[in-house]
Backbone as JSON, one array per atom type, in Angstrom:
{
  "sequence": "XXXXXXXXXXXXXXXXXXXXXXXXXXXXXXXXXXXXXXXXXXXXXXXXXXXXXXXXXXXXXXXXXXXXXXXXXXXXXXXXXXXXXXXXXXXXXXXXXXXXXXXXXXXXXXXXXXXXXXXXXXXXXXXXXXXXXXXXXXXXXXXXXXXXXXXXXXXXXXXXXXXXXXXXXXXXXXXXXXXXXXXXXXXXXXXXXXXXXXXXXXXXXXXXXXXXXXXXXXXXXXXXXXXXXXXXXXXXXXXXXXXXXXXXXXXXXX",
  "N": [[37.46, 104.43, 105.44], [34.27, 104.61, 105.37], [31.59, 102.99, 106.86], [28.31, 100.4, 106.97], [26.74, 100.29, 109.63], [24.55, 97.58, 110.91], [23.16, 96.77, 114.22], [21.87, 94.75, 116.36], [21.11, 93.73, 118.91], [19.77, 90.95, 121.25], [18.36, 90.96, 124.47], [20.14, 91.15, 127.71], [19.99, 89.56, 129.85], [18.83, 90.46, 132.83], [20.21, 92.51, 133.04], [20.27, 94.6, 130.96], [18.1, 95.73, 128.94], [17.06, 95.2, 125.26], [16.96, 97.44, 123.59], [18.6, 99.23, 125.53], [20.75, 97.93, 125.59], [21.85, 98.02, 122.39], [21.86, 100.6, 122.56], [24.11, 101.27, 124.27], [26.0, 99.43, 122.47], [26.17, 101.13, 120.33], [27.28, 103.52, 121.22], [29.5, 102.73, 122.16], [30.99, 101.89, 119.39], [30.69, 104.2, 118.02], [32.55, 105.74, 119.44], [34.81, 104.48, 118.95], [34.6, 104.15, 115.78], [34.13, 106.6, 114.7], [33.54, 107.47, 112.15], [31.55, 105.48, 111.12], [28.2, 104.61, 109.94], [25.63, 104.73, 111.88], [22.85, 101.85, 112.52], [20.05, 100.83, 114.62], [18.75, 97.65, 115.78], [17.02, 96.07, 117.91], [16.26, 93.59, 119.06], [14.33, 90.46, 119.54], [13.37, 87.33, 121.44], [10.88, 87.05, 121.91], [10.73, 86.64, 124.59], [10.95, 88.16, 127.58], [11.12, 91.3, 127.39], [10.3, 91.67, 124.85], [8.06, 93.21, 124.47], [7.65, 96.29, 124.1], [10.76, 96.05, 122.36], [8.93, 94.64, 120.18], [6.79, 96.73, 119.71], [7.64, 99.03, 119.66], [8.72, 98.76, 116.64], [6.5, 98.61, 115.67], [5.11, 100.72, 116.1], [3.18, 101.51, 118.92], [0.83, 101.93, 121.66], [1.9, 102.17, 125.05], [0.39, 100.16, 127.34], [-1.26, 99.82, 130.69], [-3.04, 97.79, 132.77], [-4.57, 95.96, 135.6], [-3.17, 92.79, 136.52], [-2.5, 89.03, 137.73], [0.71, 87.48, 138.59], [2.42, 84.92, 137.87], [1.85, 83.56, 140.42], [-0.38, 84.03, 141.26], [-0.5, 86.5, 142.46], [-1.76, 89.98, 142.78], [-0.62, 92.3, 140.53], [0.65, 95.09, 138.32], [0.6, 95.39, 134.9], [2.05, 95.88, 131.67], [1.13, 95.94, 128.23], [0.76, 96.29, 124.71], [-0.77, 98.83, 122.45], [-2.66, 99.97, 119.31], [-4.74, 101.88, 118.26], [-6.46, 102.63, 116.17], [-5.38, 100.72, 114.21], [-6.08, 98.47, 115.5], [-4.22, 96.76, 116.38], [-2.43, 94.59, 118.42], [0.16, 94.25, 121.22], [1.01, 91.67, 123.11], [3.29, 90.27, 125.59], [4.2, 87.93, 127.54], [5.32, 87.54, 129.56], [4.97, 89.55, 130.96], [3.25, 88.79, 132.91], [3.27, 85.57, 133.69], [6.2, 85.42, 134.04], [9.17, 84.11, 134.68], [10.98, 85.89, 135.66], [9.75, 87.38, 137.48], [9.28, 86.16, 139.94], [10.63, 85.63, 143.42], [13.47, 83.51, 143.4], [13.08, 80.11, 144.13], [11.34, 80.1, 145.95], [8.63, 79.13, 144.73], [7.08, 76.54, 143.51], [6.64, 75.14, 140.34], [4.34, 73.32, 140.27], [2.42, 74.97, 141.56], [1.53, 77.16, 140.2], [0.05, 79.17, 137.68], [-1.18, 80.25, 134.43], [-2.91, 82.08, 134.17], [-2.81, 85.09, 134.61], [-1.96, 85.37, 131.93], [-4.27, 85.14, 130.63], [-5.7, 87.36, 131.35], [-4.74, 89.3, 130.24], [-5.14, 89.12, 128.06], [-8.02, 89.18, 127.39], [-7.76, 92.13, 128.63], [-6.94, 93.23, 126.11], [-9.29, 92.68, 124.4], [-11.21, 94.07, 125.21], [-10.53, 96.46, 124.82], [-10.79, 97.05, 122.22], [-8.91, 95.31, 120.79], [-8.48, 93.71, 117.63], [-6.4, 92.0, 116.86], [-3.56, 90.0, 118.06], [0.08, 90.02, 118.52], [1.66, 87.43, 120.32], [4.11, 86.65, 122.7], [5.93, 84.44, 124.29], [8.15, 83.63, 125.7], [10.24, 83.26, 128.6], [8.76, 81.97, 130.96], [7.2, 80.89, 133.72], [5.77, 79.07, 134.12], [4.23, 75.65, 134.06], [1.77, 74.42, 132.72], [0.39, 74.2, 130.75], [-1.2, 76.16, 129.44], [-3.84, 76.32, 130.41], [-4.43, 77.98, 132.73], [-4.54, 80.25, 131.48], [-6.69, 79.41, 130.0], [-8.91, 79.2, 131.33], [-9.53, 81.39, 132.51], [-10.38, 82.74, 130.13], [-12.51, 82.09, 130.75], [-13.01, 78.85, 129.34], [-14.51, 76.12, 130.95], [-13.42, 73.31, 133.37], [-13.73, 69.99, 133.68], [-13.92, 67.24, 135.73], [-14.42, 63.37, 135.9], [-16.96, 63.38, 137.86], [-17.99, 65.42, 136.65], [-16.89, 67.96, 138.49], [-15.64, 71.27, 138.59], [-12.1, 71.8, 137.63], [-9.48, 73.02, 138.87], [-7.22, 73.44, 139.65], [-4.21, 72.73, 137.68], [-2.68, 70.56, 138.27], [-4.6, 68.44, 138.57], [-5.6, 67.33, 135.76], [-4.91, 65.24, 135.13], [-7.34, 63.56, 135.64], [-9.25, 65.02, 134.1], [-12.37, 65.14, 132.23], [-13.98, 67.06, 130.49], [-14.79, 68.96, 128.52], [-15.28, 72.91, 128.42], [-16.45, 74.88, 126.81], [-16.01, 78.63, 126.22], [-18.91, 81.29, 126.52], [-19.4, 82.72, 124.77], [-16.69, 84.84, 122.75], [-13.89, 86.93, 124.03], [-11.58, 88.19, 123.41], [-9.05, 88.79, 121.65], [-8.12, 87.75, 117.8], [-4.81, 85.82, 118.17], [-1.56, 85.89, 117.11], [1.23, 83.78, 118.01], [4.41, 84.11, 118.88], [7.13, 82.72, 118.86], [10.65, 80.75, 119.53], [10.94, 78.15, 119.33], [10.7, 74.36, 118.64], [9.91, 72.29, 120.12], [7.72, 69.52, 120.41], [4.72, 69.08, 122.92], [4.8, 67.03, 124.48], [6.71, 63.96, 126.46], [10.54, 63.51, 125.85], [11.27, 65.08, 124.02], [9.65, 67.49, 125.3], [7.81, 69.98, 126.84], [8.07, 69.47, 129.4], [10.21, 68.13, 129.82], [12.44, 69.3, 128.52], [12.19, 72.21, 129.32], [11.62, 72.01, 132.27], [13.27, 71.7, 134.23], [14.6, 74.42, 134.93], [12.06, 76.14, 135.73], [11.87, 74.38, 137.87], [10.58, 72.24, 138.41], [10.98, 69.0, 139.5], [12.62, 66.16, 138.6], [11.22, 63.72, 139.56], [8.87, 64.49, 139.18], [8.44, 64.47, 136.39], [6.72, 62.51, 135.25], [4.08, 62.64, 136.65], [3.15, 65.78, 135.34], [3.59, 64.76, 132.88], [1.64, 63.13, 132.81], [-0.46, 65.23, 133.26], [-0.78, 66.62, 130.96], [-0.77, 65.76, 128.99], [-3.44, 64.27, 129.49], [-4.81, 67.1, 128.8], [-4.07, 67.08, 126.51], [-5.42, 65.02, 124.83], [-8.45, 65.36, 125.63], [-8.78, 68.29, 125.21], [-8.16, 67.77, 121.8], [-10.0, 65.77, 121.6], [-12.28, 67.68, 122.08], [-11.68, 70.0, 120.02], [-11.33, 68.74, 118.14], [-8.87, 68.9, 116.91], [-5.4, 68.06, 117.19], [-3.18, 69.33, 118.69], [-0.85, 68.81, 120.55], [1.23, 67.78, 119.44], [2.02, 69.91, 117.35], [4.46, 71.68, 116.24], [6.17, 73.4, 118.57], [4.05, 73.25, 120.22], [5.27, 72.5, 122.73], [5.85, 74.91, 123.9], [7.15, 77.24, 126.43], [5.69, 76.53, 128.85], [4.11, 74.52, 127.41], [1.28, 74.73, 125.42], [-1.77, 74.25, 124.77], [-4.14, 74.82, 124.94], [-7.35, 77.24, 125.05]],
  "CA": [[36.31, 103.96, 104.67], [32.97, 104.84, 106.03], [30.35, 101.51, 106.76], [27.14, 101.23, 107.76], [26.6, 98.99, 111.08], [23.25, 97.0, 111.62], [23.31, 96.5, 115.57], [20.89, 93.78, 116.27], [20.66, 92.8, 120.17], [18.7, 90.4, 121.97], [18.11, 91.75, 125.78], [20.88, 90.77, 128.57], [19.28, 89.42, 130.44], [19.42, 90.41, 133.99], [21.02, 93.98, 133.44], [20.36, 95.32, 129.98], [16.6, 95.49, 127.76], [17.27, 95.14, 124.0], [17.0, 99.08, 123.59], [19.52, 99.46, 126.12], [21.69, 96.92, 124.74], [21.74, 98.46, 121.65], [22.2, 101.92, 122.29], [25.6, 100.8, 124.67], [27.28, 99.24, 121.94], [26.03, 102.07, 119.3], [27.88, 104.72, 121.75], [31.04, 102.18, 122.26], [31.09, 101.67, 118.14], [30.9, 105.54, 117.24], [33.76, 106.1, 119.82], [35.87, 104.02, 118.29], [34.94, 104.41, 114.74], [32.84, 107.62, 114.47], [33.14, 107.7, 110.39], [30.3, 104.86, 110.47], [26.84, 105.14, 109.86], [25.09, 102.86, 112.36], [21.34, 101.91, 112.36], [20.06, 100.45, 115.82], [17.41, 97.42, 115.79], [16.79, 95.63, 119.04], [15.41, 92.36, 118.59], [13.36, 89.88, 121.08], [13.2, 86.05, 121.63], [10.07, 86.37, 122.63], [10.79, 86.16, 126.39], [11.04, 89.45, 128.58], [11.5, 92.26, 126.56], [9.26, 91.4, 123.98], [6.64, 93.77, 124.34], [8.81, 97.38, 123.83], [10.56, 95.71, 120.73], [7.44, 95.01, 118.83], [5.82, 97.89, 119.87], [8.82, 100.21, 118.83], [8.83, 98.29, 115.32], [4.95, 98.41, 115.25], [4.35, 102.48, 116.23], [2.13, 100.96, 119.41], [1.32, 102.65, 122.57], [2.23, 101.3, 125.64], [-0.66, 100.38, 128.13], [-1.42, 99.15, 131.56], [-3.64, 96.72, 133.31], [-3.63, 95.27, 136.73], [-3.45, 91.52, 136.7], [-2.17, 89.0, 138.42], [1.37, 86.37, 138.55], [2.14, 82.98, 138.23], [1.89, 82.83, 142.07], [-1.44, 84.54, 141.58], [-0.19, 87.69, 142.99], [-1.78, 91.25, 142.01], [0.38, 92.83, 140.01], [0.28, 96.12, 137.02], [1.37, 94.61, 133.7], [1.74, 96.47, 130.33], [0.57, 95.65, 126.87], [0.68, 97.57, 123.88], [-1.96, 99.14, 121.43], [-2.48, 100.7, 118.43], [-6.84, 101.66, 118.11], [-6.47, 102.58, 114.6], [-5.45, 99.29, 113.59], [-6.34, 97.28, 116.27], [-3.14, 95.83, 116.77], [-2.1, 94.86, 120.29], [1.27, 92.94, 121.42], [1.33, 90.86, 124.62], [4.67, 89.86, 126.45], [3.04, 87.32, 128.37], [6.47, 87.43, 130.6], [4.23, 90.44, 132.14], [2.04, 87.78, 134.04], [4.17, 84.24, 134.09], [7.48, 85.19, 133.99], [9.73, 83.49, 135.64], [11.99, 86.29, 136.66], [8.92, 87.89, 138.55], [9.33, 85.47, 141.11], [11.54, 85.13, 144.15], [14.42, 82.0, 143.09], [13.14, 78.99, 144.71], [9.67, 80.49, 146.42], [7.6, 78.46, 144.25], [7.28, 75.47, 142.47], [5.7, 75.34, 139.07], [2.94, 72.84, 140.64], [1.12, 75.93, 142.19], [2.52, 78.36, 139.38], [-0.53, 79.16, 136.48], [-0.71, 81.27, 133.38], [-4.42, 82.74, 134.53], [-2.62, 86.58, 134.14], [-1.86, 85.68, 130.33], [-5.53, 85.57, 129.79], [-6.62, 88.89, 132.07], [-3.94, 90.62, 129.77], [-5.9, 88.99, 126.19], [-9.13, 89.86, 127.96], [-7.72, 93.47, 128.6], [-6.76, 93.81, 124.84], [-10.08, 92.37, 123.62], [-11.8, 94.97, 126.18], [-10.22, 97.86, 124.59], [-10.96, 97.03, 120.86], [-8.06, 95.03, 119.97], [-8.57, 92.54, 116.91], [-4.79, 91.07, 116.64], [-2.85, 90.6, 119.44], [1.2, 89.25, 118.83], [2.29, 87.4, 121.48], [5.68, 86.48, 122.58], [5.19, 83.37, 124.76], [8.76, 83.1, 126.53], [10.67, 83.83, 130.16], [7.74, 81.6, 131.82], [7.51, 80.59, 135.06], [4.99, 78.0, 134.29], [4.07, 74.63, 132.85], [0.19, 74.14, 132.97], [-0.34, 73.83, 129.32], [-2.13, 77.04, 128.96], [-4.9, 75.95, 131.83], [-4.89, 79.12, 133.8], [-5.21, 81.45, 130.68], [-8.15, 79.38, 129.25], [-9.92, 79.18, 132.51], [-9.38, 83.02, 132.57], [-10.99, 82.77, 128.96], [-14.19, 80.93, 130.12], [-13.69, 78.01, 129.51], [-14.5, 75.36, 132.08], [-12.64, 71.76, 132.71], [-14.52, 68.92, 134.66], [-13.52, 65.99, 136.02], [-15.72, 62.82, 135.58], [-17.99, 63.65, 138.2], [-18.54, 66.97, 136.67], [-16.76, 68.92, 139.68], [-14.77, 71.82, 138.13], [-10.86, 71.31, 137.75], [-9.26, 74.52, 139.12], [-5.78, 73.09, 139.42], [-3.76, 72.14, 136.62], [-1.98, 69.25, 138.57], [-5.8, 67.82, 138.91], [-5.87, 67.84, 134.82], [-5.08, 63.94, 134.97], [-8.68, 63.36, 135.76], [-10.01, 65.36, 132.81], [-13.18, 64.31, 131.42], [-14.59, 66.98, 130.18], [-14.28, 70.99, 128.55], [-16.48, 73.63, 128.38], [-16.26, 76.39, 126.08], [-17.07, 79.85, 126.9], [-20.38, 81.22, 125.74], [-18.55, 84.01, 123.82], [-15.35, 85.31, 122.81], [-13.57, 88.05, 124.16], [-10.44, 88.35, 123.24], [-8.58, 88.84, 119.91], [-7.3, 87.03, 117.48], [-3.9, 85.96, 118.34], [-0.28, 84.94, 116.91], [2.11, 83.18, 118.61], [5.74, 84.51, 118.79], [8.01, 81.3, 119.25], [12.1, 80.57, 118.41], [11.26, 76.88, 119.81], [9.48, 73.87, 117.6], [9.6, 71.19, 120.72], [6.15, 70.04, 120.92], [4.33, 69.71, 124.24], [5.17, 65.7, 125.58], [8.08, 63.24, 126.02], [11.93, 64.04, 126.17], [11.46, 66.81, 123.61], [8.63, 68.41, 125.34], [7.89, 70.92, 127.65], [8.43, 69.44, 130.79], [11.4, 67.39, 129.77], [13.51, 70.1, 128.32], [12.49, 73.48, 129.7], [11.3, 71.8, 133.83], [13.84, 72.03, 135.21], [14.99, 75.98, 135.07], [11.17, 76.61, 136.49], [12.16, 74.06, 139.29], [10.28, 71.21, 138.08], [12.44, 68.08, 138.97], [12.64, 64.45, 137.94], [10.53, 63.1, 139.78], [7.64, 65.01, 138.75], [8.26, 64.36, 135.01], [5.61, 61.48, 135.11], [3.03, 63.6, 137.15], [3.43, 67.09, 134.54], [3.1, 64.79, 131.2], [0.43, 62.84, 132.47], [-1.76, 66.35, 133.43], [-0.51, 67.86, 129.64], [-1.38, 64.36, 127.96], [-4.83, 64.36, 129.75], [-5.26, 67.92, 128.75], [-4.23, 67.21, 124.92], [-6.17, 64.23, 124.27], [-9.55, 65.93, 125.69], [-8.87, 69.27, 123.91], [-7.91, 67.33, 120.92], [-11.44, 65.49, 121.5], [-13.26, 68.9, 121.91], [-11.47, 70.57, 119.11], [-11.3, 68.1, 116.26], [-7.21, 68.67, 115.8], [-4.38, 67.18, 118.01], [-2.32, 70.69, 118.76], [0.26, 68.99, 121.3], [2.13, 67.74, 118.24], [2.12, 71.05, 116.51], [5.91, 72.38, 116.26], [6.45, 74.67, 119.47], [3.64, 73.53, 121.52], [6.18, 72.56, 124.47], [7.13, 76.57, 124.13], [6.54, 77.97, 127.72], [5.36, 75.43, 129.61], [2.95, 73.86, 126.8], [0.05, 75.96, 124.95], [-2.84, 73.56, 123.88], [-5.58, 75.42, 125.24], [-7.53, 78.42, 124.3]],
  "C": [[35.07, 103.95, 105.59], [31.94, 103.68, 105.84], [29.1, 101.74, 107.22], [27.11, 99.82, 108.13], [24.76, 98.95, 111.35], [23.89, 96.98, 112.87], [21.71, 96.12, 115.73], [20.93, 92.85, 117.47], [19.61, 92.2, 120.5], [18.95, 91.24, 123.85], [19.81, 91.23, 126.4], [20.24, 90.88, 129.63], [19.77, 89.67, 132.09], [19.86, 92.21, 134.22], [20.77, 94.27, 132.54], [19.04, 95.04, 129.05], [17.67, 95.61, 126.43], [17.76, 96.56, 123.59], [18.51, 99.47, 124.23], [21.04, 99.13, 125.95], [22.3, 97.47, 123.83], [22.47, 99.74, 121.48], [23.99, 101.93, 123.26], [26.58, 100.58, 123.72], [27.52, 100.16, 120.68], [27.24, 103.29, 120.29], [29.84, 104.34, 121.45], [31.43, 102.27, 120.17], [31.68, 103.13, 117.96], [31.7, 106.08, 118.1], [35.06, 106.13, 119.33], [36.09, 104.16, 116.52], [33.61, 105.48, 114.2], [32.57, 108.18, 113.27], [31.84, 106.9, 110.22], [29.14, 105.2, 110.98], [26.3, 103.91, 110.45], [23.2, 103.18, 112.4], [20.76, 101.2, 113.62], [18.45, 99.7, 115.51], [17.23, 96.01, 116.52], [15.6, 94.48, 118.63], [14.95, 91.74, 120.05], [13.48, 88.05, 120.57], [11.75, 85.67, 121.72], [9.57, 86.4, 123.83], [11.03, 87.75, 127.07], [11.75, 90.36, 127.45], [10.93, 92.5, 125.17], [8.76, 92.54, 123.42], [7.47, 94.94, 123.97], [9.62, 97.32, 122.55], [9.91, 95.86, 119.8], [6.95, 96.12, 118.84], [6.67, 99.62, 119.61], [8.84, 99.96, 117.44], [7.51, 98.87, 114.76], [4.65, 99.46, 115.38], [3.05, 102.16, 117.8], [2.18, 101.88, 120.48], [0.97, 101.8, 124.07], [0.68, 101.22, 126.88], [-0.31, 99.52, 129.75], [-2.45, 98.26, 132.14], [-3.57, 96.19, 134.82], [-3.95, 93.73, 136.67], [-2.5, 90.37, 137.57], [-0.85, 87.78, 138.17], [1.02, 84.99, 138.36], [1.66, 82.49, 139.53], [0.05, 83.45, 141.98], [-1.41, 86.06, 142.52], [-0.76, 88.92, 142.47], [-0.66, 91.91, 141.4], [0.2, 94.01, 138.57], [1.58, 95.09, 136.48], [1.2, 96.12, 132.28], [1.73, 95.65, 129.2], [0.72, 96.71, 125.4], [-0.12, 97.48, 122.54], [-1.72, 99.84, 120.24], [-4.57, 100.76, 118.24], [-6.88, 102.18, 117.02], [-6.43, 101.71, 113.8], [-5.63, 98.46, 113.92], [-5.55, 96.04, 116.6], [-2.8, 96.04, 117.75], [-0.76, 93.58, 120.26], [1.19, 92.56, 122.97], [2.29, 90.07, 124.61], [4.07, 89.07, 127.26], [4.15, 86.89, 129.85], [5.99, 88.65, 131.45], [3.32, 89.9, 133.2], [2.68, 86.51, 134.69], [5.22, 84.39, 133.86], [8.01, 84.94, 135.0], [10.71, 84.66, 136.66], [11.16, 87.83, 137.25], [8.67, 87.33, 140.16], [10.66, 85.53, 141.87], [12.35, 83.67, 143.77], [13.49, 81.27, 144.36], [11.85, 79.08, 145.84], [8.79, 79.58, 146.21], [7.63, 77.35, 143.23], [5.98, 75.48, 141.95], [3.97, 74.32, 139.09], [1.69, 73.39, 141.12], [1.5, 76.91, 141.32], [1.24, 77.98, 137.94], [-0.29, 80.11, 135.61], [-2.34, 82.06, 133.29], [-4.06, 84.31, 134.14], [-2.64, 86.57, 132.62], [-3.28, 85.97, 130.1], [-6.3, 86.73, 130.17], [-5.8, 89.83, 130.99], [-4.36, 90.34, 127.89], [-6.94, 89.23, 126.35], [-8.73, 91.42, 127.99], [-7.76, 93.99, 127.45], [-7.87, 93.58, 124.0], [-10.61, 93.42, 124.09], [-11.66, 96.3, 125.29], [-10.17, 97.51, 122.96], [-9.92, 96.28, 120.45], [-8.46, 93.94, 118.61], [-7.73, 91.79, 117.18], [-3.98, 91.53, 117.53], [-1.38, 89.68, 118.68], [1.59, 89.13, 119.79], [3.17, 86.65, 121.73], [5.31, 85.8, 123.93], [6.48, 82.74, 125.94], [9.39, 83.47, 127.89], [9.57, 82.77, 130.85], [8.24, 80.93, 132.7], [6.72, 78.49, 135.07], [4.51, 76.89, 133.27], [2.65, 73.72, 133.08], [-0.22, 74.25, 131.37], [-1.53, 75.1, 128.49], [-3.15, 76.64, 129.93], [-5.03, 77.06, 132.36], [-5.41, 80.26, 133.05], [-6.24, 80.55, 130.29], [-9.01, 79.78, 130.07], [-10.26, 80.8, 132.75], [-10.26, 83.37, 131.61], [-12.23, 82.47, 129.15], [-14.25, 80.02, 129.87], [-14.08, 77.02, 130.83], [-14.26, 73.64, 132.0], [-13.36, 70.92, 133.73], [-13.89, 67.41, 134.58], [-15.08, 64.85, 135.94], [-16.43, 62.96, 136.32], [-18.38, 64.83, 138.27], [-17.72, 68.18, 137.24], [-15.72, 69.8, 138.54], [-13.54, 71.64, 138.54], [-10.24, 72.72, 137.83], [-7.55, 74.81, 139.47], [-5.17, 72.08, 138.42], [-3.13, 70.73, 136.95], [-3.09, 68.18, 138.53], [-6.19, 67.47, 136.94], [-5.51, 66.15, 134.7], [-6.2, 63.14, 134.94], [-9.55, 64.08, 135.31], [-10.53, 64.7, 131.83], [-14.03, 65.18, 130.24], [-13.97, 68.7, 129.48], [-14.9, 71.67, 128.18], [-16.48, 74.24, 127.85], [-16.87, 77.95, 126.06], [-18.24, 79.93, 125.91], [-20.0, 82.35, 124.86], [-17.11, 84.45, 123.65], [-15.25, 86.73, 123.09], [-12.58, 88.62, 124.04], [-9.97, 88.4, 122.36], [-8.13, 87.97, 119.24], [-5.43, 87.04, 118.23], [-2.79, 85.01, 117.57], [0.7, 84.86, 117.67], [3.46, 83.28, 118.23], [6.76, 83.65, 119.57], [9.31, 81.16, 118.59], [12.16, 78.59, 118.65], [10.43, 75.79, 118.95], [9.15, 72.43, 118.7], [8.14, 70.92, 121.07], [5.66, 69.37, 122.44], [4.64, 68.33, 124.8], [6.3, 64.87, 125.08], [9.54, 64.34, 126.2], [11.99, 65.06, 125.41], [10.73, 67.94, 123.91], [9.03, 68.99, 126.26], [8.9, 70.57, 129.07], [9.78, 68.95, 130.99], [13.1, 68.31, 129.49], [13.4, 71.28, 129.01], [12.48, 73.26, 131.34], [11.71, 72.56, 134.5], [14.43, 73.01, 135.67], [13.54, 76.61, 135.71], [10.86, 75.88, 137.62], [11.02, 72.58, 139.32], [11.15, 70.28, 138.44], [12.28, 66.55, 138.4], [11.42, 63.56, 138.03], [8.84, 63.72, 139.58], [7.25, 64.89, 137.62], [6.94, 64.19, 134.69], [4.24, 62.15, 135.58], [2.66, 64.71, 135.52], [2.6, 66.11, 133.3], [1.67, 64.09, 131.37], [-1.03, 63.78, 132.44], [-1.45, 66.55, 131.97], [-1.38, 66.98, 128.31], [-2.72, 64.75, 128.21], [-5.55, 65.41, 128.87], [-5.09, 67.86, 127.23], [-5.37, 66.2, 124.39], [-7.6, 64.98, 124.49], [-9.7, 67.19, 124.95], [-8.98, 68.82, 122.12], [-9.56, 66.72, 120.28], [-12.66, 66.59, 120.99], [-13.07, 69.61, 120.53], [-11.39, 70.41, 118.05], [-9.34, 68.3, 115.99], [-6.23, 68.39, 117.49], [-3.31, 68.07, 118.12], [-0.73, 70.21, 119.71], [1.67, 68.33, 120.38], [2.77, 68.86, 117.31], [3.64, 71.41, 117.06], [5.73, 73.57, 117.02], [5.42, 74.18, 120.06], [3.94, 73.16, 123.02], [6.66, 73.98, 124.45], [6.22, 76.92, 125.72], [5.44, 77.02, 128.08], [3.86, 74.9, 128.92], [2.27, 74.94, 126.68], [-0.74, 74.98, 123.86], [-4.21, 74.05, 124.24], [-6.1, 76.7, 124.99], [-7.16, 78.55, 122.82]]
}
């Protein structure tokens, strides 16, 4: 009796992309039962591997950029376009992912997300309108802080002085908004609904795999708190409640 096989991986992580994944157990399948009709469609979390997924689903073409790590490191990233429709996908595991880093190199206290926004800056640059972006693998838990600041805006402490480290985000008085936008719309590609403080938030559940530990809890929520209540101020809505904004180390900014 002849079937027809969906095949529907997520990556393996470590040794195998989605694609790759995919086409392994499509070879092993039609070995063993080479009457069926299989169809091959490589799925994503979100988190590393992202970008190649969508952009195989979406018809996109793949681009480059050079920007820079969580550690602040130079580094080429890709993105992917479409200038007909102005659709762009960002993997933002091309800038803060965690498994760009050396194990145990760096702790997430000097670790920003400043590349996510050189790589929504690159896609605004090149015409994009709509960017999807897939928000997991991260290295880092700055609340979005390094991509806004990347964005333009600017964060001040009460005597004004600019705030240029996210751990310094406890003594946020103030936030600046750029003088223009440059970057595209964007949606947010999330499987998580914890939102950004407390035992279901960021720091509490995801920390400690980006090396966060215990005793830092109290430090982390009070920079994320600081940074929601003043956004919250600036923006008119209260986003660190929103379902998923503990995904990847908090996203209340920008």
């Amino acid at each position: 009796m002849t079937r027809r096989i969906l095949i529907v991986p997520d990556k393996f992580k470590g040794s195998l992309s989605a694609l790759e994944a995919a086409g392994a157990i499509a070879r092993g399948w039609a070995a063993a039962c080479p009457d069926d009709t299989l169809a091959l469609l490589p799925m994503s979390d979100g988190g590393d591997g992202f970008g190649p997924v969508m952009a195989g689903t979406l018809g996109l073409e793949e681009q480059f950029v050079e920007i820079v790590n969580a550690a602040g490191e130079a580094r080429p990233a890709a993105w992917w376009f479409d200038s007909e429709s102005g659709q762009a996908v960002v993997e933002t595991a091309q800038s803060n992912g965690l498994a760009l880093l050396p194990r145990g190199r760096f702790h997430p206290f000097d670790l920003d997300t400043r590349g996510v926004g050189q790589l929504l800056l690159a896609a605004g640059q090149a015409g994009a309108a709509h960017c999807l972006t897939g928000i997991g693998g991260s290295a880092t838990n700055d609340g979005g802080f390094g991509m806004a600041r990347a964005l333009g805006w600017v964060f001040r402490d009460e005597s004004g002085k600019p705030i240029e480290q996210w751990t310094r985000l406890d003594g946020l008085a103030l936030i600046e908004s750029p003088a223009s936008r440059a970057w595209p719309s964007v949606t947010v590609a999330s499987d998580v609904q914890n939102p950004l403080l407390g035992v279901d938030g960021a720091t509490w559940v995801y920390g400690a795999q980006k090396g966060i530990r215990p005793e830092d809890f109290a430090k982390t929520d009070a920079c994320l708190g600081r940074l929601a209540k003043v956004t919250g101020e600036t923006l008119g809505s209260d986003f660190s409640v929103t379902p998923g904004a503990g995904a990847a180390g908090g996203w209340v900014s920008g």
